[in-house]
CSV table of C-alpha atoms in Angstrom, one decimal:
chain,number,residue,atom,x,y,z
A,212,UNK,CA,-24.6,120.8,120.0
A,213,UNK,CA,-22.7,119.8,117.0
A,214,UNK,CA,-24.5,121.0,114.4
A,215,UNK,CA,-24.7,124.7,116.3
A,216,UNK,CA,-21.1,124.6,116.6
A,217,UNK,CA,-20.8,123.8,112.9
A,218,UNK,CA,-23.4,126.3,112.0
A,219,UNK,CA,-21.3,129.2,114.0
A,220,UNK,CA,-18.1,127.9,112.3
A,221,UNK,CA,-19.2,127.9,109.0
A,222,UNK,CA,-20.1,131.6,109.0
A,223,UNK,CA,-16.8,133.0,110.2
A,224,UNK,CA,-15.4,136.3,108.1
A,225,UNK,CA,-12.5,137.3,109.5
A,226,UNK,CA,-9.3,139.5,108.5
A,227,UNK,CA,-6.3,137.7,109.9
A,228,UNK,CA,-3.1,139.5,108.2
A,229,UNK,CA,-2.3,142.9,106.9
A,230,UNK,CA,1.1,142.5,104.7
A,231,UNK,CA,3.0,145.8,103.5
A,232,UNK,CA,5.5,145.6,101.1
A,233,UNK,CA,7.4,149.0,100.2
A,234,UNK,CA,4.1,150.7,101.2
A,235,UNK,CA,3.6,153.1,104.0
A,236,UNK,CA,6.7,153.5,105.2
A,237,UNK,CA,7.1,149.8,105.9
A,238,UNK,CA,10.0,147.4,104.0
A,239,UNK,CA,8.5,144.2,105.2
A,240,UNK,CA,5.1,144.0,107.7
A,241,UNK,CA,2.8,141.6,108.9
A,242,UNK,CA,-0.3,142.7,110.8
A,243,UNK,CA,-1.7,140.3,112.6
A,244,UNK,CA,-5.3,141.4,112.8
A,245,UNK,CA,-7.6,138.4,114.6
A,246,UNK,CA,-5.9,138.5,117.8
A,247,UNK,CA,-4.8,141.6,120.2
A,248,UNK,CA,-2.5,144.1,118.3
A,249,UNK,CA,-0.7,147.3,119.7
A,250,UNK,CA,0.9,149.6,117.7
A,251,UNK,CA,4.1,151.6,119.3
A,252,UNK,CA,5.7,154.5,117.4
A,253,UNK,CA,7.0,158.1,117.2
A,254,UNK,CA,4.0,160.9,115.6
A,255,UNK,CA,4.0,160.9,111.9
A,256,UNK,CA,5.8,157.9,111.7
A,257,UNK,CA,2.7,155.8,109.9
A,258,UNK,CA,0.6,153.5,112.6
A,259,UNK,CA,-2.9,155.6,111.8
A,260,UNK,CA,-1.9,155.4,108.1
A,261,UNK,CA,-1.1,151.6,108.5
A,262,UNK,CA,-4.3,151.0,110.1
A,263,UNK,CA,-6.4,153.9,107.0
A,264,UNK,CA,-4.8,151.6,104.4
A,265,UNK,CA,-7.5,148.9,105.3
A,266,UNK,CA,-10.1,150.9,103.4
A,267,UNK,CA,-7.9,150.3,100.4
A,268,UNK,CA,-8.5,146.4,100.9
A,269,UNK,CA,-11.9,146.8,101.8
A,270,UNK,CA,-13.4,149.1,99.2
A,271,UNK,CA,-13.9,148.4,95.6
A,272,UNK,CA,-11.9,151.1,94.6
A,273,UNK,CA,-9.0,151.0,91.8
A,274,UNK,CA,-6.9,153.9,92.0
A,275,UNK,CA,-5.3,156.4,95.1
A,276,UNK,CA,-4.2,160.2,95.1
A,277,UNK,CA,-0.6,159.8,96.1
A,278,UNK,CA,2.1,157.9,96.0
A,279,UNK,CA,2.4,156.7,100.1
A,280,UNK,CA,1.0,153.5,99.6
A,281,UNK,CA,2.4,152.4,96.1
A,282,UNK,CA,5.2,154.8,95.5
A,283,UNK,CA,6.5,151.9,92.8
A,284,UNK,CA,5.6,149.3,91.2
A,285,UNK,CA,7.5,146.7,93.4
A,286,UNK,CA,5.0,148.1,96.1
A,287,UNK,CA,2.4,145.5,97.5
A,288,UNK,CA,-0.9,145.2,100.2
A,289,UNK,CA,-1.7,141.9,101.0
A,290,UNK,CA,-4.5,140.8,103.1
A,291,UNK,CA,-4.8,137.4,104.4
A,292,UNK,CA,-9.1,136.2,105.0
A,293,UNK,CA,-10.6,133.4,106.2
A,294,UNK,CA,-14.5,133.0,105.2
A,295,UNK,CA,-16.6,130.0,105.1
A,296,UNK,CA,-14.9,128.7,102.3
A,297,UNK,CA,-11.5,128.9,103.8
A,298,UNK,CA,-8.8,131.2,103.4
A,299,UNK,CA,-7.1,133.4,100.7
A,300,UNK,CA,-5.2,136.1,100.2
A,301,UNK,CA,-5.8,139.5,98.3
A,302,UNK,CA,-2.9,141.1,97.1
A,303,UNK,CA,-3.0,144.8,95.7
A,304,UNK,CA,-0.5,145.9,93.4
A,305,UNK,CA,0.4,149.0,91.4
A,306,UNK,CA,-1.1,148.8,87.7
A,307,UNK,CA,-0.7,152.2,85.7
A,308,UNK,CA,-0.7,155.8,86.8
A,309,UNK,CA,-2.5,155.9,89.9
A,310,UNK,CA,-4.4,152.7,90.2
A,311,UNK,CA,-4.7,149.6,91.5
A,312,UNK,CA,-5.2,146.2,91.0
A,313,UNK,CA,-6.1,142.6,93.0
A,314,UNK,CA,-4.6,139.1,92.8
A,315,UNK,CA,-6.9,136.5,94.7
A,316,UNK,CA,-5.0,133.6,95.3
A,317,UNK,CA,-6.9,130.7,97.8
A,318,UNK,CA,-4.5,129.9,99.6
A,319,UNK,CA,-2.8,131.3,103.1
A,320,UNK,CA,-0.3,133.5,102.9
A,321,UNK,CA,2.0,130.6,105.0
A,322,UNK,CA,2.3,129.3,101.6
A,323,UNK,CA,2.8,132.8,99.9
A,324,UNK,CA,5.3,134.6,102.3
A,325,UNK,CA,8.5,132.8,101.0
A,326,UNK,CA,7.8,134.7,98.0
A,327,UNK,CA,7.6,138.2,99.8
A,328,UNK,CA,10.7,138.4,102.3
A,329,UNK,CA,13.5,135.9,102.9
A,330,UNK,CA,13.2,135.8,106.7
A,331,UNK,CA,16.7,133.5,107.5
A,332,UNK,CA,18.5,137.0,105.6
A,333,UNK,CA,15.9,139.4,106.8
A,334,UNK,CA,15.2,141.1,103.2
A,335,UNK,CA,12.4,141.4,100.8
A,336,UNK,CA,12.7,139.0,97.9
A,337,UNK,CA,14.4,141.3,95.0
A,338,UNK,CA,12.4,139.1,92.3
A,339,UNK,CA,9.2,140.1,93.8
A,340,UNK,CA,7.2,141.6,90.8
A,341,UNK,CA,3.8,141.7,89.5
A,342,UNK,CA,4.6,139.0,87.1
A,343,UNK,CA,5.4,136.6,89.9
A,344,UNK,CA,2.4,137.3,91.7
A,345,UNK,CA,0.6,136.5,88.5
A,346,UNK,CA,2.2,133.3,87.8
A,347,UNK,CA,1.4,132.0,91.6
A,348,UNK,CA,-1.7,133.3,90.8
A,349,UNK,CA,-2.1,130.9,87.7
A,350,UNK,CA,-0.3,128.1,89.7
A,351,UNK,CA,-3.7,128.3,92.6
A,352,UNK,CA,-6.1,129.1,89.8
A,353,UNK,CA,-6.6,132.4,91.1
A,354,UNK,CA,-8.4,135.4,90.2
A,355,UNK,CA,-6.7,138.7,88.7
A,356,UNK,CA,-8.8,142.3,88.7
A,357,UNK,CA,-7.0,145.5,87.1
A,358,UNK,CA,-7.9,149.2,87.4
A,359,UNK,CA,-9.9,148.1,84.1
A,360,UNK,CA,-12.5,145.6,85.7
A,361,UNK,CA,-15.9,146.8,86.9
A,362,UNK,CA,-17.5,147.7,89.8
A,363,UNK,CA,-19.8,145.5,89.8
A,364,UNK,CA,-17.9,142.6,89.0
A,365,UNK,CA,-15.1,143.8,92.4
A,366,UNK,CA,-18.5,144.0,94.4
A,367,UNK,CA,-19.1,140.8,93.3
A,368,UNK,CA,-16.1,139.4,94.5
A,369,UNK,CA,-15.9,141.3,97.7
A,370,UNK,CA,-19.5,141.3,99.1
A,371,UNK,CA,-21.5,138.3,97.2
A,372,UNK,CA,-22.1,135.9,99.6
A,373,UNK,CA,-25.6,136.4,100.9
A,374,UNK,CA,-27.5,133.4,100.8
A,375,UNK,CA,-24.6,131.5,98.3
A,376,UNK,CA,-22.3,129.1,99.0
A,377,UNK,CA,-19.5,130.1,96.3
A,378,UNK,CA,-18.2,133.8,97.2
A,379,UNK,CA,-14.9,132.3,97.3
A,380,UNK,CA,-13.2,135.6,97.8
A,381,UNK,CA,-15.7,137.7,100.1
A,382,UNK,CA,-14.1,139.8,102.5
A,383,UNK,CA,-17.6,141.5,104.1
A,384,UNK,CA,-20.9,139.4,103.2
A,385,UNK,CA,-23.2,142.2,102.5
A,386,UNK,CA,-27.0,141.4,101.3
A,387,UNK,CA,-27.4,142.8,98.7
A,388,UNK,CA,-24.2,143.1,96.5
A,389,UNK,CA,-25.0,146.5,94.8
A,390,UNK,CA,-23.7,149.9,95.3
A,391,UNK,CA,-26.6,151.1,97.9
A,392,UNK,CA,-25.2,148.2,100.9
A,393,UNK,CA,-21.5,148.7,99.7
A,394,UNK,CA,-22.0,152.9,100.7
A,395,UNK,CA,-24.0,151.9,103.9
A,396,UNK,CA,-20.7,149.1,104.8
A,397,UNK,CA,-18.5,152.2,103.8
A,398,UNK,CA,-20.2,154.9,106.1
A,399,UNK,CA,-20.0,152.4,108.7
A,400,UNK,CA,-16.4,151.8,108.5
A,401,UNK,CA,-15.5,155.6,108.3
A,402,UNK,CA,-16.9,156.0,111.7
A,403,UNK,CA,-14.0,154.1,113.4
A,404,UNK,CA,-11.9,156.8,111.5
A,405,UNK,CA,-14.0,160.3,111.6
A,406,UNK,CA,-15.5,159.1,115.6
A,407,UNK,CA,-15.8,162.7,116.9
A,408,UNK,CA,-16.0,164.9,113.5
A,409,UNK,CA,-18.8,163.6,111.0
A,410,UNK,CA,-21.1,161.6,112.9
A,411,UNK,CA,-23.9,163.9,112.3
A,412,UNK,CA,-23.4,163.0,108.4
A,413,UNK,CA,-22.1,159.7,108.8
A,414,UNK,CA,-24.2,157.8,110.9
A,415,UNK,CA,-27.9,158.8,109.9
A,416,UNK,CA,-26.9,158.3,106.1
A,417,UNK,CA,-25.5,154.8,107.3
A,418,UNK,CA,-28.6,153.6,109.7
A,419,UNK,CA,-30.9,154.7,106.9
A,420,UNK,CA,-29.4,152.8,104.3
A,421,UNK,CA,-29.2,150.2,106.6
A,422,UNK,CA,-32.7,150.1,106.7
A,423,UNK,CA,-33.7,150.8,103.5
A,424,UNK,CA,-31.3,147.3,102.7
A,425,UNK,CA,-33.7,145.7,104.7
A,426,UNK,CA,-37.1,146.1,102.7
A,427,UNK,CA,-37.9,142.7,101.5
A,428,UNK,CA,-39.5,144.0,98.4
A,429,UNK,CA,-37.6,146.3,95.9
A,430,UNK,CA,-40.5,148.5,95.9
A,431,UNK,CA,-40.7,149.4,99.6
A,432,UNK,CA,-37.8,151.4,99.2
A,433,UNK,CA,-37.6,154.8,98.9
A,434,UNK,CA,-35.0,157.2,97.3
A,435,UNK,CA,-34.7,160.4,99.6
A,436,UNK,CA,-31.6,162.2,100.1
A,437,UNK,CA,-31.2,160.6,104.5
A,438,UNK,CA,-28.7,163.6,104.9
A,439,UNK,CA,-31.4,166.6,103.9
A,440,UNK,CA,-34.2,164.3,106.1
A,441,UNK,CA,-32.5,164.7,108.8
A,442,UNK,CA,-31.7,168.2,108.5
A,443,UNK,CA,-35.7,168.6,108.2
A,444,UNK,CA,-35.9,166.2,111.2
A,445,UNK,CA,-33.4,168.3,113.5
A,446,UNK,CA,-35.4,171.8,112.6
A,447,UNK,CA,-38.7,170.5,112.6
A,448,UNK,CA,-37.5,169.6,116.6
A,449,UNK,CA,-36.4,172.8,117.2
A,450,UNK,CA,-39.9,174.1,115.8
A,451,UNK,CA,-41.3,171.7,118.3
A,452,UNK,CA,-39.7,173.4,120.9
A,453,UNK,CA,-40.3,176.8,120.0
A,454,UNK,CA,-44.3,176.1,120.1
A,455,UNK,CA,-44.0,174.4,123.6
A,456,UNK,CA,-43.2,177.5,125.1
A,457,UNK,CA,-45.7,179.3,123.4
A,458,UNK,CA,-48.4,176.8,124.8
A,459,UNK,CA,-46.5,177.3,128.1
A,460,UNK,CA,-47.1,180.5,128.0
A,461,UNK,CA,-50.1,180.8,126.4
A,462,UNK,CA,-52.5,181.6,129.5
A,463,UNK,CA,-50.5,184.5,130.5
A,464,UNK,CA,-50.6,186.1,126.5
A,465,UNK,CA,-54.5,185.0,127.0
A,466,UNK,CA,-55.1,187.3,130.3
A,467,UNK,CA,-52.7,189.6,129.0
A,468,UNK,CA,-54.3,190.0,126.0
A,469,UNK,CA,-58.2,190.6,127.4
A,470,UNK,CA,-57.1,193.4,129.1
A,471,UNK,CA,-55.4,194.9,126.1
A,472,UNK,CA,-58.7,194.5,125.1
A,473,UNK,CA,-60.7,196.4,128.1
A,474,UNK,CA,-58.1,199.2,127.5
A,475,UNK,CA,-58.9,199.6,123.5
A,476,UNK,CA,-62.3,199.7,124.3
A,477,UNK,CA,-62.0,202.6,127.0
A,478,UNK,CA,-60.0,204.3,124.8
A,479,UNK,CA,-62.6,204.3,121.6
A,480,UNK,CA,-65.2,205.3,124.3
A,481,UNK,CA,-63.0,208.5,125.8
């Protein structure tokens, strides 16, 4: 019973804390995501928003269209994560223009939040600045990623844990860490956003890819467009049903037809 427990234990993921700073209308939040939440507010006044800005911490993107979430550069997104390894924190920041970069620091945000807000006073910490967050970040021996870094190597850090033990800063332990399983993770998120108004698009394109993660050889897979298949799929079942009813009603359109035959017959004879 032991070892099961430990075997269960050792493969928590787990998001436990969504931290705004000057972002999305908040001054100071803490989201505390691994146990029940409710969110109360007026319309417009930023709980869906709050709750969109996780696909900022969860994709490998680097950059944003507008200003809402980093309208400055004293504007911050932390999010606390506990994986096998133990527990860090990711903290986005504004870089140049519109873009975005990461600070991995392994440690809990316990540790981190005296730096963020002064709770005794009630106020965010006025020396708060990128170059702090990239001294604590040298003090933990941390990880820094700017709008410059690559893809592949955020992927890396994000997803690459499949069958590893390092992945010391995976949020989602995807597979394969490569762009195919990061779209079918990102289709599968969006659908807790567009429930109601894309499944049709969403969902096939995300089972499919799914599957197509699955092969165990490289060469099993296959490199249609799922999207056009099952556009195919849904007319070729409407042509399914258009040539059951003509079985159905084939007998009558036989009998029907002989005698439209015994009647063009008479007539060449007359």
């Amino acid at each position: 019973m032991t070892n099961i427990s430990f075997e269960i234990q050792d493969m928590i993921y787990s998001l436990k804390r969504l931290i705004f700073v000057n972002s999305a209308n908040h001054g100071f939040s803490e989201l505390v995501l691994d146990q029940h939440l409710a969110m109360y507010g007026r319309n417009n006044g930023g709980k869906t928003a709050s709750l969109a800005s996780t696909k900022l911490v969860l994709f490998p993107e680097t950059n944003f269209s507008y200003d809402f979430y980093f309208p400055d550069s004293n504007s911050f997104i932390g999010l606390e994560v506990q994986n096998r390894r133990g527990i860090f924190c990711m903290i986005l920041y504004r870089s140049s223009g519109y873009s975005y970069g990461r600070f991995f620091i392994p440690c809990e945000f316990n540790e981190l939040q005296k730096y963020f807000f002064d709770r005794e006073n009630k106020v965010v910490n006025p020396e708060l600045t990128v170059e702090l967050l990239e001294k604590l970040c040298r003090q933990y021996k941390g990880h820094r990623t700017t709008d410059k870094t690559p893809t592949s190597e955020l992927i890396s850090l994000m997803y690459g844990d499949y069958g590893k033990f390092d992945g010391l800063y995976c949020i989602v332990p995807l597979k394969d860490s490569n762009k195919t399983s990061v779209e079918a993770f990102r289709n599968i998120y969006h659908l807790a956003f567009d429930s109601g108004t894309s499944e049709i698009e969403t969902l096939p394109s995300a089972i499919a890819t799914l599957i197509e993660m699955n092969r165990t050889h490289s060469k099993q897979a296959v490199g249609v467009d799922f999207n056009k298949s099952i556009m195919e799929f849904n007319q070729l079942t409407e042509d399914k049903k258009q040539l059951t009813k003509l079985e159905n009603i084939k007998p009558d359109y036989d009998h029907i037809k002989s005698e439209f035959d015994v009647l063009i017959e008479r007539c060449k004879s007359y």
